Amino acid sequence: MTNALTERRSNPRIEINGNMTYSTDDSDDIYQGTLENLSMRGARIWIDRELPAASQLQVRVETDEQETVAMEFRATLLYALPGRRESLYGYGCSIEDAGQPD
């Protein structure tokens, strides 16, 4: 477990564990995933597809209210996490163009 005293990142991550949807640059299909944590420049996500490093995703994070989007960002997959969690693949991502949707 990471805490404020042991965190070494310049932008500490916040635990989220929330639902997200995403699409890839090569498809208009929408897929489901989980956002585990988030910082100003990065995120850890879990998705049901194995994708290569450097893949680009458009991520939408939804609130508890039906179809209300809390934030949207473009992510680049930097590395795959070892192993799987409940048949999901984990990735560390960099974040570009983060913000609230229009």
mmCIF file of C-alpha atoms in Angstrom:
data_model
loop_
_atom_site.group_PDB
_atom_site.id
_atom_site.type_symbol
_atom_site.label_atom_id
_atom_site.label_comp_id
_atom_site.label_asym_id
_atom_site.label_seq_id
_atom_site.Cartn_x
_atom_site.Cartn_y
_atom_site.Cartn_z
ATOM 1 C CA MET A 1 0.000 0.000 0.000
ATOM 2 C CA THR A 2 1.324 3.429 -0.926
ATOM 3 C CA ASN A 3 0.960 6.386 1.386
ATOM 4 C CA ALA A 4 2.027 10.034 1.277
ATOM 5 C CA LEU A 5 5.255 9.305 3.166
ATOM 6 C CA THR A 6 6.454 6.568 0.795
ATOM 7 C CA GLU A 7 5.158 8.024 -2.501
ATOM 8 C CA ARG A 8 8.078 8.929 -4.768
ATOM 9 C CA ARG A 9 6.200 10.125 -7.841
ATOM 10 C CA SER A 10 6.160 13.859 -8.499
ATOM 11 C CA ASN A 11 2.398 13.466 -9.094
ATOM 12 C CA PRO A 12 1.041 10.958 -6.539
ATOM 13 C CA ARG A 13 -1.673 8.579 -7.681
ATOM 14 C CA ILE A 14 -5.172 8.564 -6.243
ATOM 15 C CA GLU A 15 -6.970 5.245 -5.848
ATOM 16 C CA ILE A 16 -10.167 5.287 -7.945
ATOM 17 C CA ASN A 17 -11.393 1.741 -8.692
ATOM 18 C CA GLY A 18 -14.170 3.017 -10.951
ATOM 19 C CA ASN A 19 -15.838 1.990 -14.168
ATOM 20 C CA MET A 20 -14.638 3.357 -17.474
ATOM 21 C CA THR A 21 -15.225 2.834 -21.150
ATOM 22 C CA TYR A 22 -12.635 3.103 -23.882
ATOM 23 C CA SER A 23 -12.131 2.933 -27.609
ATOM 24 C CA THR A 24 -8.995 2.370 -29.654
ATOM 25 C CA ASP A 25 -7.718 4.307 -32.640
ATOM 26 C CA ASP A 26 -8.356 1.349 -34.945
ATOM 27 C CA SER A 27 -12.026 0.853 -34.009
ATOM 28 C CA ASP A 28 -15.154 2.800 -33.104
ATOM 29 C CA ASP A 29 -16.260 -0.020 -30.784
ATOM 30 C CA ILE A 30 -16.687 0.858 -27.099
ATOM 31 C CA TYR A 31 -15.228 -1.494 -24.489
ATOM 32 C CA GLN A 32 -15.571 -1.699 -20.694
ATOM 33 C CA GLY A 33 -12.732 -1.462 -18.195
ATOM 34 C CA THR A 34 -11.753 -0.388 -14.702
ATOM 35 C CA LEU A 35 -9.670 2.617 -13.744
ATOM 36 C CA GLU A 36 -7.629 1.580 -10.703
ATOM 37 C CA ASN A 37 -5.705 4.757 -10.002
ATOM 38 C CA LEU A 38 -4.993 8.152 -11.515
ATOM 39 C CA SER A 39 -2.475 10.982 -11.332
ATOM 40 C CA MET A 40 -1.915 14.141 -13.330
ATOM 41 C CA ARG A 41 0.149 12.232 -15.896
ATOM 42 C CA GLY A 42 -0.689 8.566 -15.542
ATOM 43 C CA ALA A 43 -3.197 5.867 -14.751
ATOM 44 C CA ARG A 44 -3.484 2.150 -14.141
ATOM 45 C CA ILE A 45 -6.313 0.477 -16.024
ATOM 46 C CA TRP A 46 -7.695 -3.047 -16.338
ATOM 47 C CA ILE A 47 -9.325 -4.088 -19.621
ATOM 48 C CA ASP A 48 -10.569 -7.314 -21.217
ATOM 49 C CA ARG A 49 -8.275 -7.121 -24.243
ATOM 50 C CA GLU A 50 -4.570 -7.642 -24.670
ATOM 51 C CA LEU A 51 -3.099 -4.669 -26.533
ATOM 52 C CA PRO A 52 0.470 -3.806 -27.529
ATOM 53 C CA ALA A 53 2.494 -1.115 -25.777
ATOM 54 C CA ALA A 54 2.088 2.327 -27.374
ATOM 55 C CA SER A 55 -1.591 1.658 -28.195
ATOM 56 C CA GLN A 56 -3.703 4.807 -27.981
ATOM 57 C CA LEU A 57 -7.031 4.779 -26.123
ATOM 58 C CA GLN A 58 -9.790 7.320 -25.634
ATOM 59 C CA VAL A 59 -10.985 6.787 -22.042
ATOM 60 C CA ARG A 60 -14.236 7.983 -20.470
ATOM 61 C CA VAL A 61 -14.734 7.789 -16.721
ATOM 62 C CA GLU A 62 -18.353 7.772 -15.642
ATOM 63 C CA THR A 63 -19.943 8.834 -12.373
ATOM 64 C CA ASP A 64 -22.510 6.864 -10.393
ATOM 65 C CA GLU A 65 -25.232 8.811 -12.175
ATOM 66 C CA GLN A 66 -26.362 7.030 -15.321
ATOM 67 C CA GLU A 67 -24.397 8.074 -18.422
ATOM 68 C CA THR A 68 -22.824 11.104 -16.738
ATOM 69 C CA VAL A 69 -19.174 11.416 -17.757
ATOM 70 C CA ALA A 70 -16.860 12.766 -15.054
ATOM 71 C CA MET A 71 -13.735 12.982 -17.187
ATOM 72 C CA GLU A 72 -12.327 11.994 -20.517
ATOM 73 C CA PHE A 73 -8.698 11.564 -21.571
ATOM 74 C CA ARG A 74 -6.443 10.145 -24.215
ATOM 75 C CA ALA A 75 -4.047 7.489 -22.910
ATOM 76 C CA THR A 76 -0.998 5.726 -24.280
ATOM 77 C CA LEU A 77 -0.294 2.235 -22.952
ATOM 78 C CA LEU A 78 3.269 2.259 -21.600
ATOM 79 C CA TYR A 79 3.579 -1.259 -20.187
ATOM 80 C CA ALA A 80 1.560 -4.344 -19.327
ATOM 81 C CA LEU A 81 1.297 -5.434 -15.700
ATOM 82 C CA PRO A 82 2.425 -8.988 -14.950
ATOM 83 C CA GLY A 83 -0.333 -11.547 -14.570
ATOM 84 C CA ARG A 84 -4.057 -10.982 -14.866
ATOM 85 C CA ARG A 85 -6.839 -10.011 -12.495
ATOM 86 C CA GLU A 86 -10.192 -11.745 -12.975
ATOM 87 C CA SER A 87 -9.467 -12.316 -16.698
ATOM 88 C CA LEU A 88 -8.497 -8.651 -17.177
ATOM 89 C CA TYR A 89 -5.215 -7.257 -18.490
ATOM 90 C CA GLY A 90 -3.581 -4.454 -16.518
ATOM 91 C CA TYR A 91 -1.687 -1.513 -18.036
ATOM 92 C CA GLY A 92 0.235 1.506 -16.903
ATOM 93 C CA CYS A 93 -0.650 4.487 -19.090
ATOM 94 C CA SER A 94 0.441 8.019 -19.720
ATOM 95 C CA ILE A 95 -2.334 10.600 -19.957
ATOM 96 C CA GLU A 96 -2.628 13.261 -22.608
ATOM 97 C CA ASP A 97 -5.465 15.745 -23.096
ATOM 98 C CA ALA A 98 -7.219 15.149 -19.778
ATOM 99 C CA GLY A 99 -10.270 17.166 -18.854
ATOM 100 C CA GLN A 100 -13.977 17.241 -18.473
ATOM 101 C CA PRO A 101 -16.021 16.404 -21.566
ATOM 102 C CA ASP A 102 -17.895 19.108 -23.445
#
